[in-house]
Amino acid sequence: MPVETLALPLLVGLIAVALFFDFLNGLHDAANAIATIVATRVLRPHHAVAWAAFFNFIAFLFFGLHVAETIGTGIVDAEIVDARVIFGALAGAIAWNIITWWRGIPSSSSHALVGGILGAGTVKAGIGAIVWSGLGKTVAAIVLSPLLGLVLALLLVFAVSWIFARSTPFAVDRSFRILQFFSASAYALGHGGNDAQKTMGIIAVLLYSQGMLGGEFHVPLWVVLSCHAAIALGTLTGGWRIVHTMGSRITRLTPVQGFCAETGGAITLFMATGFGVPVSTTHTITGAIVGVGSARRASAVRWGVAGSIVVAWVVTLPASAAIAALAYWAVGFLG
C-alpha cells in the first residue's frame, strides 16, 4: 500500500540521491576489488579500476536479485517505508561513507546503508518495524564473511604451496601474475553483484511505497542497469586513500597471496549473494588479506592497522543509524 504520494521531481531527486550513494559505494569500495592486484604490481592503478568497473557493471548477468529483496523488505517492514525514511537512510549511509573515505578507513558501505535504514525506520515506527530474520543474517555476516574469507584464503595458500612445491619462485610468480587477472575479475564481479543490489533494494522499496510496482515488490530492469552503471562509475573514479590501506598497510602481498585473497573473497561473495545476504565486500577482502598474511607468519600482519579497521566495522551500524535518525528528524522539523 502506498504510504504517500510524492511529486515527480521529489521522487526523481530521491532516486538520484540513491544512485549517488551507489556511486560513492563504488568509489569507497574500489579498493576491495583492486587493492591486491595493484599492491602486487600486476596492473597499474588506473588500468585496474577500469578492469574492475567493467566486471562491476556486467555482474547483473550472473546473479539473481536476492540481496535487493533483503534490503528492500528484509531490514524494516516495507509498509512503513516512505520518502522521509529513504532520505534518512541515504543521508546516514552517505555521510558515514564520506567520513570514512576522507579518513582512509575501509569501513562497510553495506552496513552503513543497513544502519541508515534501521535508524530512520525505527525513529518512524519503533523497533516493531524491524524484520529480525533479515537483520539477524545481516549482522551475523559482519562476523562470518571476514572469517570465511580468511579461512578460504588461508586454505588456498596452503594448497598452492603444496601444488607448486617443486616449482621455482620465478615460475610461480609469473604464473600467478596471469592468474590474478582472473581472481581480480571474480572479486569485482562479486562486488558488483552484491553491492549494487543494495541500492536497487532502496530504489525499489521507494517505488513500492508510491504504488508504482503494481502492488508487488520487485526490481525493474531500469533500476538494475542504473545501479550497476553507478557503482561501476564510482569504481572507475577510484578511492586511492583506501587502496593504500588495503593493498600495503595490512600486509605485503605477492602475486600468489593476491590470487588466494581475491579467490577466497570471491567465493565468499558468490555464496552470500546466492543466499541473499548483504555482506560487506570490505570485511570480506580484509579477512582474506589477513589470512594470506598470517599464513606466512603472524608478525607479517600489521595487527594495529587491522584492529583499527575492526573498530570502524563495529562503529558503522550505530553511527550511520544515528545520523539517519537525525536526518529523519530534521526533515520533519523543517517540514
CSV table of C-alpha atoms in Angstrom, one decimal:
chain,number,residue,atom,x,y,z
A,1,MET,CA,0.0,0.0,0.0
A,2,PRO,CA,1.3,3.5,-0.8
A,3,VAL,CA,2.3,5.4,2.2
A,4,GLU,CA,2.3,8.8,0.5
A,5,THR,CA,2.3,10.3,-3.0
A,6,LEU,CA,5.4,12.3,-4.0
A,7,ALA,CA,5.7,14.9,-6.6
A,8,LEU,CA,7.6,13.6,-9.6
A,9,PRO,CA,10.6,15.9,-9.1
A,10,LEU,CA,11.0,14.8,-5.5
A,11,LEU,CA,10.8,11.1,-6.5
A,12,VAL,CA,13.4,11.6,-9.2
A,13,GLY,CA,15.6,13.6,-6.7
A,14,LEU,CA,15.5,10.7,-4.2
A,15,ILE,CA,16.4,8.2,-6.8
A,16,ALA,CA,19.3,10.4,-7.9
A,17,VAL,CA,20.5,10.5,-4.2
A,18,ALA,CA,20.3,6.7,-4.1
A,19,LEU,CA,22.3,6.4,-7.2
A,20,PHE,CA,24.8,8.9,-5.8
A,21,PHE,CA,25.2,6.6,-2.8
A,22,ASP,CA,25.8,3.7,-5.2
A,23,PHE,CA,28.5,5.8,-6.9
A,24,LEU,CA,30.1,6.5,-3.6
A,25,ASN,CA,29.9,2.8,-2.8
A,26,GLY,CA,31.9,2.1,-5.9
A,27,LEU,CA,34.4,4.9,-5.1
A,28,HIS,CA,34.7,3.9,-1.5
A,29,ASP,CA,35.0,0.2,-2.2
A,30,ALA,CA,37.2,0.3,-5.3
A,31,ALA,CA,40.0,-0.9,-3.1
A,32,ASN,CA,38.2,-4.1,-2.4
A,33,ALA,CA,38.5,-5.3,-6.0
A,34,ILE,CA,41.8,-3.8,-7.0
A,35,ALA,CA,44.0,-3.4,-3.9
A,36,THR,CA,45.7,-6.7,-4.2
A,37,ILE,CA,46.3,-6.6,-7.9
A,38,VAL,CA,47.7,-3.0,-7.5
A,39,ALA,CA,49.8,-4.0,-4.5
A,40,THR,CA,51.4,-6.9,-6.4
A,41,ARG,CA,52.1,-4.5,-9.4
A,42,VAL,CA,50.2,-6.8,-11.8
A,43,LEU,CA,48.2,-3.8,-13.1
A,44,ARG,CA,48.7,-0.1,-12.8
A,45,PRO,CA,46.0,1.6,-10.6
A,46,HIS,CA,44.1,3.3,-13.4
A,47,HIS,CA,44.1,0.1,-15.6
A,48,ALA,CA,43.0,-1.9,-12.5
A,49,VAL,CA,40.0,0.4,-11.8
A,50,ALA,CA,38.8,0.2,-15.4
A,51,TRP,CA,39.1,-3.6,-15.3
A,52,ALA,CA,37.1,-3.8,-12.0
A,53,ALA,CA,34.5,-1.3,-13.2
A,54,PHE,CA,33.7,-3.5,-16.3
A,55,PHE,CA,33.1,-6.5,-14.1
A,56,ASN,CA,31.1,-4.4,-11.6
A,57,PHE,CA,28.7,-3.5,-14.5
A,58,ILE,CA,28.2,-6.9,-16.0
A,59,ALA,CA,27.6,-8.6,-12.7
A,60,PHE,CA,23.8,-8.4,-13.2
A,61,LEU,CA,24.2,-11.1,-15.9
A,62,PHE,CA,25.4,-13.6,-13.3
A,63,PHE,CA,23.4,-13.1,-10.1
A,64,GLY,CA,19.7,-13.0,-9.0
A,65,LEU,CA,18.2,-10.2,-7.0
A,66,HIS,CA,18.0,-11.8,-3.6
A,67,VAL,CA,20.2,-9.2,-1.9
A,68,ALA,CA,18.0,-6.4,-3.3
A,69,GLU,CA,14.9,-8.1,-1.8
A,70,THR,CA,16.6,-8.4,1.6
A,71,ILE,CA,17.5,-4.7,1.6
A,72,GLY,CA,14.0,-3.7,0.3
A,73,THR,CA,11.9,-5.8,2.5
A,74,GLY,CA,14.1,-7.7,5.0
A,75,ILE,CA,15.6,-5.0,7.3
A,76,VAL,CA,12.4,-3.0,8.2
A,77,ASP,CA,8.8,-3.6,7.2
A,78,ALA,CA,8.4,-2.3,3.6
A,79,GLU,CA,4.9,-1.0,4.5
A,80,ILE,CA,6.3,1.7,6.8
A,81,VAL,CA,8.9,3.0,4.3
A,82,ASP,CA,8.3,6.4,2.8
A,83,ALA,CA,10.3,9.2,1.2
A,84,ARG,CA,11.4,10.5,4.6
A,85,VAL,CA,12.7,7.1,5.7
A,86,ILE,CA,14.6,6.7,2.4
A,87,PHE,CA,16.1,10.1,2.7
A,88,GLY,CA,17.2,9.5,6.3
A,89,ALA,CA,18.7,6.1,5.4
A,90,LEU,CA,20.6,7.5,2.5
A,91,ALA,CA,21.8,10.6,4.5
A,92,GLY,CA,23.2,8.3,7.2
A,93,ALA,CA,25.0,6.0,4.8
A,94,ILE,CA,26.4,8.8,2.6
A,95,ALA,CA,27.6,10.8,5.5
A,96,TRP,CA,29.4,7.8,7.0
A,97,ASN,CA,30.9,6.8,3.7
A,98,ILE,CA,32.3,10.3,3.2
A,99,ILE,CA,33.7,10.5,6.7
A,100,THR,CA,35.5,7.1,6.4
A,101,TRP,CA,36.6,7.7,2.8
A,102,TRP,CA,38.2,11.0,3.9
A,103,ARG,CA,40.0,9.3,6.8
A,104,GLY,CA,41.1,6.4,4.5
A,105,ILE,CA,39.2,3.9,6.7
A,106,PRO,CA,37.9,0.8,4.8
A,107,SER,CA,34.5,0.6,6.5
A,108,SER,CA,31.4,-1.1,5.1
A,109,SER,CA,29.1,0.9,2.7
A,110,SER,CA,26.7,-2.0,3.0
A,111,HIS,CA,26.4,-1.9,6.8
A,112,ALA,CA,26.2,1.9,6.6
A,113,LEU,CA,23.1,1.6,4.5
A,114,VAL,CA,21.6,-1.1,6.7
A,115,GLY,CA,22.3,1.2,9.7
A,116,GLY,CA,20.7,4.1,7.9
A,117,ILE,CA,17.5,2.0,7.2
A,118,LEU,CA,17.4,0.9,10.8
A,119,GLY,CA,17.9,4.4,12.2
A,120,ALA,CA,15.3,6.1,10.1
A,121,GLY,CA,12.8,3.2,10.2
A,122,THR,CA,12.9,2.8,13.9
A,123,VAL,CA,12.5,6.5,14.6
A,124,LYS,CA,9.4,6.5,12.5
A,125,ALA,CA,7.7,3.2,13.6
A,126,GLY,CA,9.7,1.8,16.6
A,127,ILE,CA,11.5,-1.5,16.9
A,128,GLY,CA,8.4,-3.3,15.9
A,129,ALA,CA,9.1,-2.4,12.3
A,130,ILE,CA,12.4,-4.3,12.3
A,131,VAL,CA,12.4,-7.6,10.3
A,132,TRP,CA,14.5,-9.6,12.8
A,133,SER,CA,15.2,-12.5,10.5
A,134,GLY,CA,16.7,-10.3,7.8
A,135,LEU,CA,18.6,-8.2,10.2
A,136,GLY,CA,19.9,-11.3,12.0
A,137,LYS,CA,21.5,-12.8,9.0
A,138,THR,CA,23.0,-9.4,8.0
A,139,VAL,CA,24.5,-8.9,11.5
A,140,ALA,CA,25.8,-12.5,11.5
A,141,ALA,CA,27.5,-11.8,8.2
A,142,ILE,CA,29.5,-9.0,9.9
A,143,VAL,CA,31.4,-11.7,11.7
A,144,LEU,CA,31.1,-14.6,9.3
A,145,SER,CA,32.1,-13.0,6.0
A,146,PRO,CA,35.6,-11.9,7.0
A,147,LEU,CA,36.2,-15.2,8.9
A,148,LEU,CA,35.1,-17.2,5.9
A,149,GLY,CA,37.3,-15.1,3.6
A,150,LEU,CA,40.2,-15.6,6.0
A,151,VAL,CA,39.8,-19.4,6.2
A,152,LEU,CA,39.3,-19.9,2.4
A,153,ALA,CA,42.3,-17.7,1.6
A,154,LEU,CA,44.5,-19.5,4.2
A,155,LEU,CA,43.5,-22.9,2.8
A,156,LEU,CA,44.2,-21.7,-0.8
A,157,VAL,CA,47.7,-20.6,0.3
A,158,PHE,CA,48.4,-24.0,1.8
A,159,ALA,CA,47.0,-25.8,-1.3
A,160,VAL,CA,49.0,-23.6,-3.7
A,161,SER,CA,52.2,-24.1,-1.7
A,162,TRP,CA,51.8,-27.9,-1.8
A,163,ILE,CA,50.9,-28.0,-5.5
A,164,PHE,CA,53.8,-25.7,-6.6
A,165,ALA,CA,56.3,-27.1,-4.1
A,166,ARG,CA,58.7,-28.2,-6.8
A,167,SER,CA,58.4,-25.1,-9.0
A,168,THR,CA,60.9,-22.2,-8.9
A,169,PRO,CA,59.8,-18.9,-7.3
A,170,PHE,CA,60.2,-17.2,-10.7
A,171,ALA,CA,57.9,-19.6,-12.4
A,172,VAL,CA,55.3,-19.4,-9.6
A,173,ASP,CA,55.4,-15.6,-9.6
A,174,ARG,CA,54.9,-15.5,-13.4
A,175,SER,CA,52.0,-17.9,-13.4
A,176,PHE,CA,50.2,-16.1,-10.6
A,177,ARG,CA,50.6,-12.7,-12.2
A,178,ILE,CA,48.5,-14.1,-15.0
A,179,LEU,CA,46.0,-15.9,-12.7
A,180,GLN,CA,45.5,-12.7,-10.7
A,181,PHE,CA,43.6,-11.3,-13.7
A,182,PHE,CA,41.0,-14.0,-13.2
A,183,SER,CA,40.9,-13.7,-9.4
A,184,ALA,CA,40.5,-9.9,-9.5
A,185,SER,CA,37.8,-10.3,-12.1
A,186,ALA,CA,35.9,-12.7,-9.9
A,187,TYR,CA,36.1,-10.4,-6.9
A,188,ALA,CA,35.0,-7.4,-8.9
A,189,LEU,CA,32.1,-9.5,-10.2
A,190,GLY,CA,31.1,-10.5,-6.7
A,191,HIS,CA,31.5,-6.8,-5.5
A,192,GLY,CA,29.1,-5.6,-8.3
A,193,GLY,CA,26.7,-8.5,-7.7
A,194,ASN,CA,26.3,-7.9,-4.0
A,195,ASP,CA,26.8,-4.2,-3.5
A,196,ALA,CA,24.8,-2.8,-6.5
A,197,GLN,CA,21.8,-4.7,-5.3
A,198,LYS,CA,21.7,-2.8,-2.0
A,199,THR,CA,20.8,0.4,-3.9
A,200,MET,CA,18.4,-1.5,-6.1
A,201,GLY,CA,16.5,-2.5,-2.9
A,202,ILE,CA,16.3,1.1,-1.7
A,203,ILE,CA,15.0,2.4,-5.1
A,204,ALA,CA,12.6,-0.5,-5.5
A,205,VAL,CA,11.1,-0.1,-2.0
A,206,LEU,CA,10.7,3.7,-2.7
A,207,LEU,CA,8.8,2.9,-5.9
A,208,TYR,CA,6.8,0.3,-4.0
A,209,SER,CA,5.8,2.9,-1.4
A,210,GLN,CA,4.4,5.0,-4.2
A,211,GLY,CA,2.3,2.2,-5.6
A,212,MET,CA,4.4,2.1,-8.8
A,213,LEU,CA,5.3,-1.6,-8.7
A,214,GLY,CA,1.8,-2.9,-9.2
A,215,GLY,CA,1.3,-3.8,-5.5
A,216,GLU,CA,4.1,-6.5,-5.5
A,217,PHE,CA,7.7,-5.8,-4.6
A,218,HIS,CA,10.1,-6.4,-7.5
A,219,VAL,CA,13.1,-4.6,-9.0
A,220,PRO,CA,12.5,-3.1,-12.5
A,221,LEU,CA,15.2,-3.7,-15.1
A,222,TRP,CA,16.0,0.0,-15.5
A,223,VAL,CA,16.8,0.1,-11.8
A,224,VAL,CA,19.1,-2.9,-12.2
A,225,LEU,CA,21.0,-1.3,-15.0
A,226,SER,CA,21.2,2.2,-13.4
A,227,CYS,CA,22.6,0.8,-10.2
A,228,HIS,CA,25.3,-1.3,-11.9
A,229,ALA,CA,26.3,1.7,-14.1
A,230,ALA,CA,26.5,4.0,-11.0
A,231,ILE,CA,28.7,1.6,-9.0
A,232,ALA,CA,30.9,0.9,-12.0
A,233,LEU,CA,31.4,4.7,-12.5
A,234,GLY,CA,32.3,5.0,-8.8
A,235,THR,CA,34.9,2.2,-9.1
A,236,LEU,CA,36.3,3.9,-12.2
A,237,THR,CA,36.8,7.1,-10.2
A,238,GLY,CA,38.7,5.1,-7.6
A,239,GLY,CA,39.3,5.5,-3.8
A,240,TRP,CA,43.1,5.8,-3.6
A,241,ARG,CA,43.3,6.5,0.1
A,242,ILE,CA,41.7,3.2,0.9
A,243,VAL,CA,43.6,1.3,-1.9
A,244,HIS,CA,46.8,2.2,0.0
A,245,THR,CA,45.4,0.9,3.3
A,246,MET,CA,44.1,-2.4,1.9
A,247,GLY,CA,46.9,-3.0,-0.5
A,248,SER,CA,50.0,-2.4,1.6
A,249,ARG,CA,49.4,-1.3,5.1
A,250,ILE,CA,47.8,-4.5,6.4
A,251,THR,CA,50.5,-6.8,4.9
A,252,ARG,CA,52.8,-7.0,2.0
A,253,LEU,CA,51.5,-9.2,-0.8
A,254,THR,CA,53.0,-11.4,-3.5
A,255,PRO,CA,51.0,-12.4,-6.7
A,256,VAL,CA,50.3,-15.8,-5.1
A,257,GLN,CA,48.9,-14.2,-2.0
A,258,GLY,CA,46.9,-11.7,-4.0
A,259,PHE,CA,45.4,-14.6,-6.0
A,260,CYS,CA,44.5,-16.5,-2.9
A,261,ALA,CA,43.0,-13.5,-1.1
A,262,GLU,CA,40.9,-12.5,-4.1
A,263,THR,CA,39.7,-16.0,-4.8
A,264,GLY,CA,38.8,-16.7,-1.2
A,265,GLY,CA,36.9,-13.4,-1.0
A,266,ALA,CA,35.2,-14.0,-4.4
A,267,ILE,CA,33.9,-17.4,-3.2
A,268,THR,CA,32.5,-15.8,-0.1
A,269,LEU,CA,30.7,-13.1,-2.0
A,270,PHE,CA,29.2,-15.6,-4.5
A,271,MET,CA,27.9,-17.7,-1.7
A,272,ALA,CA,26.4,-14.7,0.2
A,273,THR,CA,24.8,-13.2,-2.9
A,274,GLY,CA,23.2,-16.6,-3.7
A,275,PHE,CA,21.7,-16.7,-0.3
A,276,GLY,CA,20.6,-13.0,-0.4
A,277,VAL,CA,22.9,-11.8,2.4
A,278,PRO,CA,24.1,-8.2,2.0
A,279,VAL,CA,27.7,-8.8,3.2
A,280,SER,CA,30.4,-6.2,3.3
A,281,THR,CA,33.0,-6.6,0.5
A,282,THR,CA,35.4,-4.6,2.7
A,283,HIS,CA,35.1,-7.0,5.6
A,284,THR,CA,35.5,-10.0,3.2
A,285,ILE,CA,38.6,-8.9,1.4
A,286,THR,CA,40.2,-7.6,4.7
A,287,GLY,CA,39.7,-11.0,6.3
A,288,ALA,CA,41.2,-12.7,3.2
A,289,ILE,CA,44.2,-10.4,3.2
A,290,VAL,CA,44.8,-11.1,6.9
A,291,GLY,CA,44.5,-14.8,6.1
A,292,VAL,CA,47.2,-14.8,3.4
A,293,GLY,CA,49.4,-12.6,5.6
A,294,SER,CA,49.2,-14.8,8.6
A,295,ALA,CA,49.9,-17.9,6.5
A,296,ARG,CA,53.4,-16.5,6.2
A,297,ARG,CA,53.8,-15.7,9.8
A,298,ALA,CA,51.6,-13.9,12.4
A,299,SER,CA,54.0,-11.0,12.6
A,300,ALA,CA,53.6,-10.3,8.8
A,301,VAL,CA,50.2,-8.8,9.6
A,302,ARG,CA,50.1,-5.3,10.9
A,303,TRP,CA,47.6,-6.1,13.6
A,304,GLY,CA,47.3,-2.5,14.7
A,305,VAL,CA,46.0,-1.4,11.3
A,306,ALA,CA,43.7,-4.4,11.2
A,307,GLY,CA,42.4,-3.6,14.7
A,308,SER,CA,41.5,0.0,13.7
A,309,ILE,CA,39.6,-1.4,10.8
A,310,VAL,CA,37.6,-3.7,13.0
A,311,VAL,CA,36.8,-0.8,15.3
A,312,ALA,CA,35.4,1.0,12.3
A,313,TRP,CA,33.3,-2.0,11.4
A,314,VAL,CA,31.8,-2.1,15.0
A,315,VAL,CA,31.0,1.6,14.9
A,316,THR,CA,29.5,1.7,11.4
A,317,LEU,CA,26.0,0.4,12.2
A,318,PRO,CA,25.3,2.6,15.2
A,319,ALA,CA,27.0,5.7,13.7
A,320,SER,CA,25.1,5.6,10.4
A,321,ALA,CA,21.8,4.8,12.3
A,322,ALA,CA,22.3,7.8,14.5
A,323,ILE,CA,23.0,10.1,11.5
A,324,ALA,CA,19.9,8.7,9.7
A,325,ALA,CA,17.7,9.2,12.7
A,326,LEU,CA,18.9,12.9,12.9
A,327,ALA,CA,18.3,13.4,9.2
A,328,TYR,CA,14.8,11.9,9.5
A,329,TRP,CA,14.0,14.1,12.5
A,330,ALA,CA,15.4,17.2,10.8
A,331,VAL,CA,13.3,16.7,7.7
A,332,GLY,CA,10.2,16.5,9.9
A,333,PHE,CA,11.2,19.6,11.9
A,334,LEU,CA,11.9,21.6,8.7
A,335,GLY,CA,8.7,20.4,7.2
